[in-house]
mmCIF file of C-alpha atoms and ligand atoms in Angstrom:
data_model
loop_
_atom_site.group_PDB
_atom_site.id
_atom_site.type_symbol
_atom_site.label_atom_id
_atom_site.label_comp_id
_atom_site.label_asym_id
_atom_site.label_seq_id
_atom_site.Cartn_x
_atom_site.Cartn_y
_atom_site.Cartn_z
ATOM 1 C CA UNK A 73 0.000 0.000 0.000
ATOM 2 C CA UNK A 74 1.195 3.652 -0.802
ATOM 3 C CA UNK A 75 2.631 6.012 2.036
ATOM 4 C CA UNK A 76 0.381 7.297 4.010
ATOM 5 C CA UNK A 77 0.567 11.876 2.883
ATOM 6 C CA UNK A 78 -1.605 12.288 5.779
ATOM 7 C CA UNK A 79 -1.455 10.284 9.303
ATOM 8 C CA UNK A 80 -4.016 11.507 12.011
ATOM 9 C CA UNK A 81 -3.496 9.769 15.177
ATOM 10 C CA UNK A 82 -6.566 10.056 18.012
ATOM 11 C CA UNK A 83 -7.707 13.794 16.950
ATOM 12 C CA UNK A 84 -10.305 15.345 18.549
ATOM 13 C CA UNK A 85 -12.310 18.684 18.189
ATOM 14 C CA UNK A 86 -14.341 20.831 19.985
ATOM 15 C CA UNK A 87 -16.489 24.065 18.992
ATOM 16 C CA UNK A 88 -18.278 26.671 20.658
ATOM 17 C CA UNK A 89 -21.980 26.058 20.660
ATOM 18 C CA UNK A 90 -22.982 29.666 20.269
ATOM 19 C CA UNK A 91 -27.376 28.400 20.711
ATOM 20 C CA UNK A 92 -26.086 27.835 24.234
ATOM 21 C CA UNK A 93 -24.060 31.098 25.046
ATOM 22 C CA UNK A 94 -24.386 32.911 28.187
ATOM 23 C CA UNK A 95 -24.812 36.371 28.463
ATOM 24 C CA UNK A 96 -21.560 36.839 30.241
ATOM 25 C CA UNK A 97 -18.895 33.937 30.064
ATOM 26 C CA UNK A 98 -17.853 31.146 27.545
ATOM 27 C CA UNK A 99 -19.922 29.389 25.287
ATOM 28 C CA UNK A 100 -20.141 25.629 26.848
ATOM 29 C CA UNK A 101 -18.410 23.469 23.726
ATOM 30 C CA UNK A 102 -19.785 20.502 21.802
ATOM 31 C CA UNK A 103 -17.803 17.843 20.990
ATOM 32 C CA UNK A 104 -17.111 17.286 17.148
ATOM 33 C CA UNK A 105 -14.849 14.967 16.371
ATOM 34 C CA UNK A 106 -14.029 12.079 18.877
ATOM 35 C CA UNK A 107 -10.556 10.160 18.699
ATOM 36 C CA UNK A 108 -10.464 9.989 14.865
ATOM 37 C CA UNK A 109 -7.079 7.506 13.501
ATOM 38 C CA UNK A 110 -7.067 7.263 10.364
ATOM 39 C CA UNK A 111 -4.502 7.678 7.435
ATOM 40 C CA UNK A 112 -5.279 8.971 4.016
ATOM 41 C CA UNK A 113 -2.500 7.257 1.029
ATOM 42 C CA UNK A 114 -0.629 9.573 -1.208
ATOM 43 C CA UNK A 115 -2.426 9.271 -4.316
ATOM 44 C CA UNK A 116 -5.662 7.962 -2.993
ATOM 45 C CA UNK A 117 -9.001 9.515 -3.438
ATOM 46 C CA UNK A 118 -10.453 8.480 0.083
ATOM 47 C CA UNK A 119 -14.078 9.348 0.271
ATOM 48 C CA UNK A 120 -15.746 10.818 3.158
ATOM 49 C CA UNK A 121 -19.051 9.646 3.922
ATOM 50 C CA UNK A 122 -22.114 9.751 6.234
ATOM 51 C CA UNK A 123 -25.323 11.098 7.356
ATOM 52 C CA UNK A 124 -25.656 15.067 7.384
ATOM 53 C CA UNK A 125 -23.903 16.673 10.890
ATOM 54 C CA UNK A 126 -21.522 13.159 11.328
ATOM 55 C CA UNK A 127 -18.466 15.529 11.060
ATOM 56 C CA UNK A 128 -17.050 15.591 7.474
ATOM 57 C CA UNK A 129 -16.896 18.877 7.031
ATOM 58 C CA UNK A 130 -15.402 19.565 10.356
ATOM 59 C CA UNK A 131 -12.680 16.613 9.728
ATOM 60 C CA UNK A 132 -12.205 18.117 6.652
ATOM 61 C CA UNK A 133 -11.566 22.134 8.022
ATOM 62 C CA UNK A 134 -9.448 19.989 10.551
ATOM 63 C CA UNK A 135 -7.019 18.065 8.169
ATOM 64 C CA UNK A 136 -6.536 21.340 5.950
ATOM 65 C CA UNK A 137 -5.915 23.007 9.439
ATOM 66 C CA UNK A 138 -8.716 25.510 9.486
ATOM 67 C CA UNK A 139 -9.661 24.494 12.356
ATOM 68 C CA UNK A 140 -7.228 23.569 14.959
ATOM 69 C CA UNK A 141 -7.777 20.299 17.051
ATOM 70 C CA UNK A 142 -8.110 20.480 20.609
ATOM 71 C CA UNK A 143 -6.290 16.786 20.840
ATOM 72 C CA UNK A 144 -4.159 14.261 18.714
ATOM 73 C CA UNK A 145 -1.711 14.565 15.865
ATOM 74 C CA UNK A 146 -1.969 15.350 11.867
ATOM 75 C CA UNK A 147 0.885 14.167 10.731
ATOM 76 C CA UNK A 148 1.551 15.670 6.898
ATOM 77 C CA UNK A 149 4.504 15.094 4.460
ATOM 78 C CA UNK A 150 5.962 13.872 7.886
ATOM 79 C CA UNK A 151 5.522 16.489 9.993
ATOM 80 C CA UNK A 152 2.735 16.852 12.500
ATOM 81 C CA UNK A 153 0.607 20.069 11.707
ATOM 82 C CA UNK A 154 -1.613 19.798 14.316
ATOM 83 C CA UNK A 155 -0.848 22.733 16.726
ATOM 84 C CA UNK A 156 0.948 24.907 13.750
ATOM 85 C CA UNK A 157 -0.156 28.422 14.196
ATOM 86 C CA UNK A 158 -1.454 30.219 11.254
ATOM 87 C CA UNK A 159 2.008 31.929 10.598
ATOM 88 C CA UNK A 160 3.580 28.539 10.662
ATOM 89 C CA UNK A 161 1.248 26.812 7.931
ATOM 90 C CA UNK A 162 0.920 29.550 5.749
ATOM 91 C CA UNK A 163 3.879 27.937 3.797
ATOM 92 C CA UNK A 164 2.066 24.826 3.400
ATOM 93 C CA UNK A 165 -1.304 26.346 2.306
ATOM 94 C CA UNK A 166 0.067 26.140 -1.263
ATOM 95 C CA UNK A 167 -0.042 21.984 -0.763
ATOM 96 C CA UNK A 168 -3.492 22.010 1.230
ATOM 97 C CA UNK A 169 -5.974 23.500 -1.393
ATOM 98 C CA UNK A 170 -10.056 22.943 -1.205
ATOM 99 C CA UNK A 171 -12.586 22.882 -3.636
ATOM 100 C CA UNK A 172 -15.917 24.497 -2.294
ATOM 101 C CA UNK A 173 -19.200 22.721 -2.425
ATOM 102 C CA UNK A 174 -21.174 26.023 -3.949
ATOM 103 C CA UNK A 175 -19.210 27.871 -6.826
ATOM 104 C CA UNK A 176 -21.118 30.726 -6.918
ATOM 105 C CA UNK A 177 -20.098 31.799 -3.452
ATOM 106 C CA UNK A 178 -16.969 30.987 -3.783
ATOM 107 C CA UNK A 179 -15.672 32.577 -6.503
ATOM 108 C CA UNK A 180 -15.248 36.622 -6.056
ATOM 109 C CA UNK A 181 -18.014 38.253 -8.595
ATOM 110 C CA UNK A 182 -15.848 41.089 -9.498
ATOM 111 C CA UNK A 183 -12.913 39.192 -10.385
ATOM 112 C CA UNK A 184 -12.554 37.482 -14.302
ATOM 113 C CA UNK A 185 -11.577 34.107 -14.080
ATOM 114 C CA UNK A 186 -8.263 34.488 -15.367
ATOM 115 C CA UNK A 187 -7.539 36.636 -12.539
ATOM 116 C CA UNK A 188 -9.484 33.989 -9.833
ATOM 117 C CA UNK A 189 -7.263 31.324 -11.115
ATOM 118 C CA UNK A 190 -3.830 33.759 -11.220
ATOM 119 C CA UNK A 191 -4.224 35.324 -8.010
ATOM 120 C CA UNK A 192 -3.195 32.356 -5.762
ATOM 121 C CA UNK A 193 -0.408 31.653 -8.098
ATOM 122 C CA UNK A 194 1.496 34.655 -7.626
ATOM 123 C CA UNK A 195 0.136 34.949 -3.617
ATOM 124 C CA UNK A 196 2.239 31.354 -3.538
ATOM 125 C CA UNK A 197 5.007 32.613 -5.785
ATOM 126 C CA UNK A 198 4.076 29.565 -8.369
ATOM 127 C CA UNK A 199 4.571 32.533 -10.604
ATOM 128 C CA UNK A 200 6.951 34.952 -10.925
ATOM 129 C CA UNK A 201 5.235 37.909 -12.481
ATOM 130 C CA UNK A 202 1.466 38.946 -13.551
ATOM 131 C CA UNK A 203 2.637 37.008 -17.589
ATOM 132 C CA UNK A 204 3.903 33.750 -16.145
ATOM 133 C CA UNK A 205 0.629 33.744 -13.732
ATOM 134 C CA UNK A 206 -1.637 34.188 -16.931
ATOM 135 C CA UNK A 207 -0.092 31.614 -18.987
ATOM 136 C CA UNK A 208 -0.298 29.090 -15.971
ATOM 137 C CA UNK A 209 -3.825 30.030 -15.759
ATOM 138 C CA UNK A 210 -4.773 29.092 -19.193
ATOM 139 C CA UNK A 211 -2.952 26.114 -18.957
ATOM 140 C CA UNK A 212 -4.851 25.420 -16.269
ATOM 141 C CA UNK A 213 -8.575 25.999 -17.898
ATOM 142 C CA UNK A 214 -7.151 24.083 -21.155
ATOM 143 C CA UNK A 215 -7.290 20.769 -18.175
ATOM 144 C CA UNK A 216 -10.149 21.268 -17.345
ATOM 145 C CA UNK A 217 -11.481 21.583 -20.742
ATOM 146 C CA UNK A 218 -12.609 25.454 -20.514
ATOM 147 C CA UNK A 219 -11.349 27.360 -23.554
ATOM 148 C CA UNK A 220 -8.332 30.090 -22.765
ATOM 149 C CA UNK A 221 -11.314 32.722 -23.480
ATOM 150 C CA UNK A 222 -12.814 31.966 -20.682
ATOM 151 C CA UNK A 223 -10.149 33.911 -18.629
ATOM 152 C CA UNK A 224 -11.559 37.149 -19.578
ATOM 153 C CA UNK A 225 -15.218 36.178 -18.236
ATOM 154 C CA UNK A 226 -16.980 36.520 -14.806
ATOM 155 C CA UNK A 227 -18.189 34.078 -12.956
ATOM 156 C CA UNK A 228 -22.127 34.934 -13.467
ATOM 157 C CA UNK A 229 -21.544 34.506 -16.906
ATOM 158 C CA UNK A 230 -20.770 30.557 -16.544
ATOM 159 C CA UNK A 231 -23.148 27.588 -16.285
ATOM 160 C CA UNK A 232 -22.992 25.688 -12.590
ATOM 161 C CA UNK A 233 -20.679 23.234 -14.114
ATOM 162 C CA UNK A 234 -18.467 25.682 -15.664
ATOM 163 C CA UNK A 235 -17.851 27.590 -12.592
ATOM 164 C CA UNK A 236 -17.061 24.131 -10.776
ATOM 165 C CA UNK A 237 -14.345 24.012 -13.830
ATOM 166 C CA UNK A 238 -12.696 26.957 -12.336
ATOM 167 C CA UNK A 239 -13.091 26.294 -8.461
ATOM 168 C CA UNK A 240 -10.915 22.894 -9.735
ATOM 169 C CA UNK A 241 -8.763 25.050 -12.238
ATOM 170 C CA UNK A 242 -7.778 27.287 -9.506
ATOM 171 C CA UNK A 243 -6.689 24.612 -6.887
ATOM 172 C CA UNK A 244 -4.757 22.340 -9.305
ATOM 173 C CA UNK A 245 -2.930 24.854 -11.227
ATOM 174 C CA UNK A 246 -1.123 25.292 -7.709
ATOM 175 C CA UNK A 247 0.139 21.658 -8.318
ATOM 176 C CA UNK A 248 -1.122 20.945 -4.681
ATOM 177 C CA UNK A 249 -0.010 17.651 -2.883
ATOM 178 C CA UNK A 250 -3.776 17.392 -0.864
ATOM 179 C CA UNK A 251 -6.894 18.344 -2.179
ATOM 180 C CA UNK A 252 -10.115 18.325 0.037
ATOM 181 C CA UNK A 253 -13.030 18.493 -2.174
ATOM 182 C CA UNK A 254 -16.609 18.626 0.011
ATOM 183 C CA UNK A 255 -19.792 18.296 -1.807
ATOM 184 C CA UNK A 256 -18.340 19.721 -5.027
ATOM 185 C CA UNK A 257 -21.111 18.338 -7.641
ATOM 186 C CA UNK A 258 -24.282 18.539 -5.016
ATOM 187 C CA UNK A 259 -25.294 21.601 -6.372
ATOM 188 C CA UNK A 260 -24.911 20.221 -10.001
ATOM 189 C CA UNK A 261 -27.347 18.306 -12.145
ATOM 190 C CA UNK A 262 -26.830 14.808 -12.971
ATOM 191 C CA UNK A 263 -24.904 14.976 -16.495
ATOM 192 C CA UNK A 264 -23.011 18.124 -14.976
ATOM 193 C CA UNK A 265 -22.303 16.426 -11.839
ATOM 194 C CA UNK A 266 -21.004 12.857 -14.103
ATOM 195 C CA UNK A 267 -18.488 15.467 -16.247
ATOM 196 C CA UNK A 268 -16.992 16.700 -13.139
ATOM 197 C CA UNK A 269 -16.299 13.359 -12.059
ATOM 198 C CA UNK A 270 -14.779 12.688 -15.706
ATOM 199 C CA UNK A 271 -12.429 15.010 -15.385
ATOM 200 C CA UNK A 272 -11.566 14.465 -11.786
ATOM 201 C CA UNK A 273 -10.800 10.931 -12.923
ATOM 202 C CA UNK A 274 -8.824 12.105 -16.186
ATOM 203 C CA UNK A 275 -6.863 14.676 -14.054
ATOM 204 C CA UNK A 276 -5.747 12.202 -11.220
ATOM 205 C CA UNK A 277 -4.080 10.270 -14.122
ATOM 206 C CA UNK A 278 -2.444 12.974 -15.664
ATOM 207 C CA UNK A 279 -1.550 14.784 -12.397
ATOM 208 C CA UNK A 280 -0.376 13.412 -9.160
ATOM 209 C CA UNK A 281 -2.248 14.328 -6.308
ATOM 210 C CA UNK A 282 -4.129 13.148 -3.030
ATOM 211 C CA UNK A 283 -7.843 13.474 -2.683
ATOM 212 C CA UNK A 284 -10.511 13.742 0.337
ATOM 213 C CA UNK A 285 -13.723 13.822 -1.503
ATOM 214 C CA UNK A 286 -16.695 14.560 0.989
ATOM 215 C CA UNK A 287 -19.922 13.306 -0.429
ATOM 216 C CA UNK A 288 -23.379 12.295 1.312
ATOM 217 C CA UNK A 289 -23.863 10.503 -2.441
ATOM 218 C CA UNK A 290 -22.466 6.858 -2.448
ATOM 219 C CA UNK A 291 -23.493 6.114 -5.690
ATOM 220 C CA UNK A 292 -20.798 8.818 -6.302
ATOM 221 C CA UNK A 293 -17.851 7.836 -3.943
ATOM 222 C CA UNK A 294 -18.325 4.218 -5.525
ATOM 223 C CA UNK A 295 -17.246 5.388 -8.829
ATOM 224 C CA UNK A 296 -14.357 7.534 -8.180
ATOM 225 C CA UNK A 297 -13.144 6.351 -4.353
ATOM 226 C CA UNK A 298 -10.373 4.169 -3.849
ATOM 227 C CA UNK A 299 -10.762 4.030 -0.328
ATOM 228 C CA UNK A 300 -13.898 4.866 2.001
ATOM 229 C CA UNK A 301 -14.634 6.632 5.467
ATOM 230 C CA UNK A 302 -17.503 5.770 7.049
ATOM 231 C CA UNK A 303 -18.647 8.681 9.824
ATOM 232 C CA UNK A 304 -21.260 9.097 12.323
ATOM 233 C CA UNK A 305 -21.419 10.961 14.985
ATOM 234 C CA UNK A 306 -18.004 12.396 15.096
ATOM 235 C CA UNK A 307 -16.611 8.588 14.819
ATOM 236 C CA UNK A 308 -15.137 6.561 11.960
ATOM 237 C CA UNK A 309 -17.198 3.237 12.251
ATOM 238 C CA UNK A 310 -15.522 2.138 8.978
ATOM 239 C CA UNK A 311 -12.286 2.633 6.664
ATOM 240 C CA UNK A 312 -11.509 0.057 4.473
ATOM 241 C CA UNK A 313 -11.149 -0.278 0.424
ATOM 242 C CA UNK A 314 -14.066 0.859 -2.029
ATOM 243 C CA UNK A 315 -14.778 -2.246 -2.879
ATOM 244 C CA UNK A 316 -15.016 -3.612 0.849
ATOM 245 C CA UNK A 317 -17.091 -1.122 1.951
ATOM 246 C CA UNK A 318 -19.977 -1.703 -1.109
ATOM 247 C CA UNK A 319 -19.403 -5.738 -1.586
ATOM 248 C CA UNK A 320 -18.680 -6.568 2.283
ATOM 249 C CA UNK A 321 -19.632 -3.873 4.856
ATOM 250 C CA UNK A 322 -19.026 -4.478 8.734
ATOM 251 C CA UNK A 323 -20.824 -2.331 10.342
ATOM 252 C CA UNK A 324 -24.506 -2.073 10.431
ATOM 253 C CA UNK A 325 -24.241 1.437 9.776
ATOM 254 C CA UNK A 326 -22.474 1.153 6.787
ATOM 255 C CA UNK A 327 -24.808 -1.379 5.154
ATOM 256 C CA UNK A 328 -27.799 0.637 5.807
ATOM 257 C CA UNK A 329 -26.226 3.652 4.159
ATOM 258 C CA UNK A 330 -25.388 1.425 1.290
ATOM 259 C CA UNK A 331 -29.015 -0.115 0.781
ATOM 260 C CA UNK A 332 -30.475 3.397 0.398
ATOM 261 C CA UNK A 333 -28.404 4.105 -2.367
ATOM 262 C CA UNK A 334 -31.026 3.977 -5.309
ATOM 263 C CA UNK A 335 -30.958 1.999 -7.918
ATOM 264 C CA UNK A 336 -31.257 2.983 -11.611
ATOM 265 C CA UNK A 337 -35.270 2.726 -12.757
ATOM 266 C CA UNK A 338 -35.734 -0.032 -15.690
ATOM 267 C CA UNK A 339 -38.848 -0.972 -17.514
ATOM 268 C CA UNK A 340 -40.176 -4.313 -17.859
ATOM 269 C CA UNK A 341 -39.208 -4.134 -20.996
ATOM 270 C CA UNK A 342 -35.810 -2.836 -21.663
ATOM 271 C CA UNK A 343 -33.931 -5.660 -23.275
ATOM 272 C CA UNK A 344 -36.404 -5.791 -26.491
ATOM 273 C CA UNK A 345 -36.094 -2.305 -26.867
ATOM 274 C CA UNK A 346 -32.674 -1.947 -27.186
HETATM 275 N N1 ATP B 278 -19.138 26.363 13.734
HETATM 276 C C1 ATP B 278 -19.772 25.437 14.445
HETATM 277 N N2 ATP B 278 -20.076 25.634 15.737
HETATM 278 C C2 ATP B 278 -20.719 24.691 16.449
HETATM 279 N N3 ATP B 278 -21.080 23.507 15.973
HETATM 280 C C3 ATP B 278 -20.826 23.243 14.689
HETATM 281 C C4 ATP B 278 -20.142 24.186 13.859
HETATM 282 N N4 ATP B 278 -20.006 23.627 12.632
HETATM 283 C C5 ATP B 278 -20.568 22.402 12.714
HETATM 284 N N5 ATP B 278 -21.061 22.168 13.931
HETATM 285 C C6 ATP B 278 -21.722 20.920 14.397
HETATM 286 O O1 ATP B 278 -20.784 19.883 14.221
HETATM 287 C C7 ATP B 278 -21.402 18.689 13.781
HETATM 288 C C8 ATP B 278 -20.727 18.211 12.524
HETATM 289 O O2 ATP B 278 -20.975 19.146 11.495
HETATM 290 P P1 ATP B 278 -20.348 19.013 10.035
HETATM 291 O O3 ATP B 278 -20.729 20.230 9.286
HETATM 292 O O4 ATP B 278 -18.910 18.692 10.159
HETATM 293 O O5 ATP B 278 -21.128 17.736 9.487
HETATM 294 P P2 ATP B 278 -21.231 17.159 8.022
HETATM 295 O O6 ATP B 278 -21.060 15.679 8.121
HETATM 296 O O7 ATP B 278 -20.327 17.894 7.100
HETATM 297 O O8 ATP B 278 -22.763 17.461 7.637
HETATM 298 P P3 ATP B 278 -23.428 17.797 6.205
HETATM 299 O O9 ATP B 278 -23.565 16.462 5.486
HETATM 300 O O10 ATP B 278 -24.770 18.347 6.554
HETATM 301 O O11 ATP B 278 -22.551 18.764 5.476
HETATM 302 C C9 ATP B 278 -22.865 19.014 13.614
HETATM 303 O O12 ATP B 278 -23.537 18.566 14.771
HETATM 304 C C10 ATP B 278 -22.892 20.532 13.529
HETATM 305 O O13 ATP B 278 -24.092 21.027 14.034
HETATM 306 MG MG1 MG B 279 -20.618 19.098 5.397
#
């Protein structure tokens, strides 16, 4: 099995339940995440799944160290980031980038999308000057199959799908080692969403990264996973292989989530019509 690029030993988080604040005083804190170990292999796309408010997003914010964990280690690239202040990681955001679940929110209206997609490449020093940045950024829409004209356009002016194109343009044209991609084709429709699983697919050959993809859709995870993590209620209650998790499940959990995966419709009559 491949090296593990992230190693999280026992983690735990905490957060501020501000529905229960006091007037005066400290919000009492609600625990999150509880004694995650886990490791995610360089080159993997491990999927993150489970029922809405089990803690992906949170693990997620947590691995990419927006959110700092109260207990446990994360080691990365060998070193444990865990209690790294903000001045410490900054040097390693260039190797940590996320891909947003809603596009539209994400991506700043007033900028063009050459200009989303160059911004964090000179921020990172990827590029040298404003002419190096644009040429990296229309390298980086020709991979994910936008047209170099699209750099002069706003984001308003692009279909759901398209924008998606960019939110992935602008974290892979940072050549990142970890990508943490949560809910990025919920918002999309189903040949939209099945594109932007295409070219995830077609851009993991062709480039080498490591992938935590958050999804609540197994049908989803199944197709482009290589491993699975199964979460509920702030606990992992299974990691194993892809094709474990769908073909032999261990916990209960797991194989109810499975089972309500639906299947495709087919008429009674399908084969003659073909
Ligand atoms: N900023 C916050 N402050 C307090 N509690 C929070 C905060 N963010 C999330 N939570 C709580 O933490 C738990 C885990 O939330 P999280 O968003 O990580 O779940 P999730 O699995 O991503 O859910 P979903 O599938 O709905 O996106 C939930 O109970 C949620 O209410
Ligand atoms: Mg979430």
């Amino acid at each position: 099995m491949a090296e593990a690029l992230f190693q999280a030993r026992d983690l735990y988080l905490t957060l501020p339940d501000l529905t229960r604040k006091p007037l005066f005083g400290a919000a009492p804190r609600i625990e999150i995440l509880k004694g995650l170990s886990f490791a995610l292999p360089e080159g993997a796309i491990t999927g993150i799944v489970g029922e809405s408010g089990s803690g992906k997003t949170s693990l997620g914010r947590t691995l990419v160290r927006l959110l700092k964990p109260d207990r446990g280690s994360i080691v990365f690239a060998g070193r444990d980031i865990a209690r790294l202040d903000d001045e410490a990681m900054r040097p390693l955001r260039r190797d940590l980038q996320i891909i947003f679940q809603d596009p539209f929110s994400s991506l700043n209206p007033r900028k063009t999308v050459g200009a989303i997609i160059a911004s964090p490449l000179l921020l990172h020093n990827v590029a040298r000057d404003g002419s190096e940045a644009r040429k990296l950024a229309h390298e980086a829409l020709a991979q994910v199959g936008l047209p170099e004209s699209f750099a002069g356009r706003y984001p308003h002016e692009l279909s759901g799908g398209q924008r998606q194109r960019v939110g992935i343009a602008r974290a892979v044209a940072l050549k990142p080692r970890f990508i943490l991609a949560d809910e990025i084709v919920s918002g999309l429709d189903v040949s939209s969403q099945a594109q932007i699983l295409d070219l995830l697919m077609d851009l993991r050959r062709r480039m080498s990264f490591t992938m935590a993809f958050i999804s609540h859709d197994l049908s989803v995870v199944r197709r482009l996973c290589d491993r699975v993590i199964v979460m509920r209620k702030g606990e992992i209650v299974e990691d194993a292989a892809t094709a474990a998790i769908f073909e032999k499940p261990q916990h209960a959990y797991t194989r109810l989530l499975r089972d309500s995966i639906p299947l495709p419709e087919v008429s009674d009559g399908w084969l003659k019509e073909s």
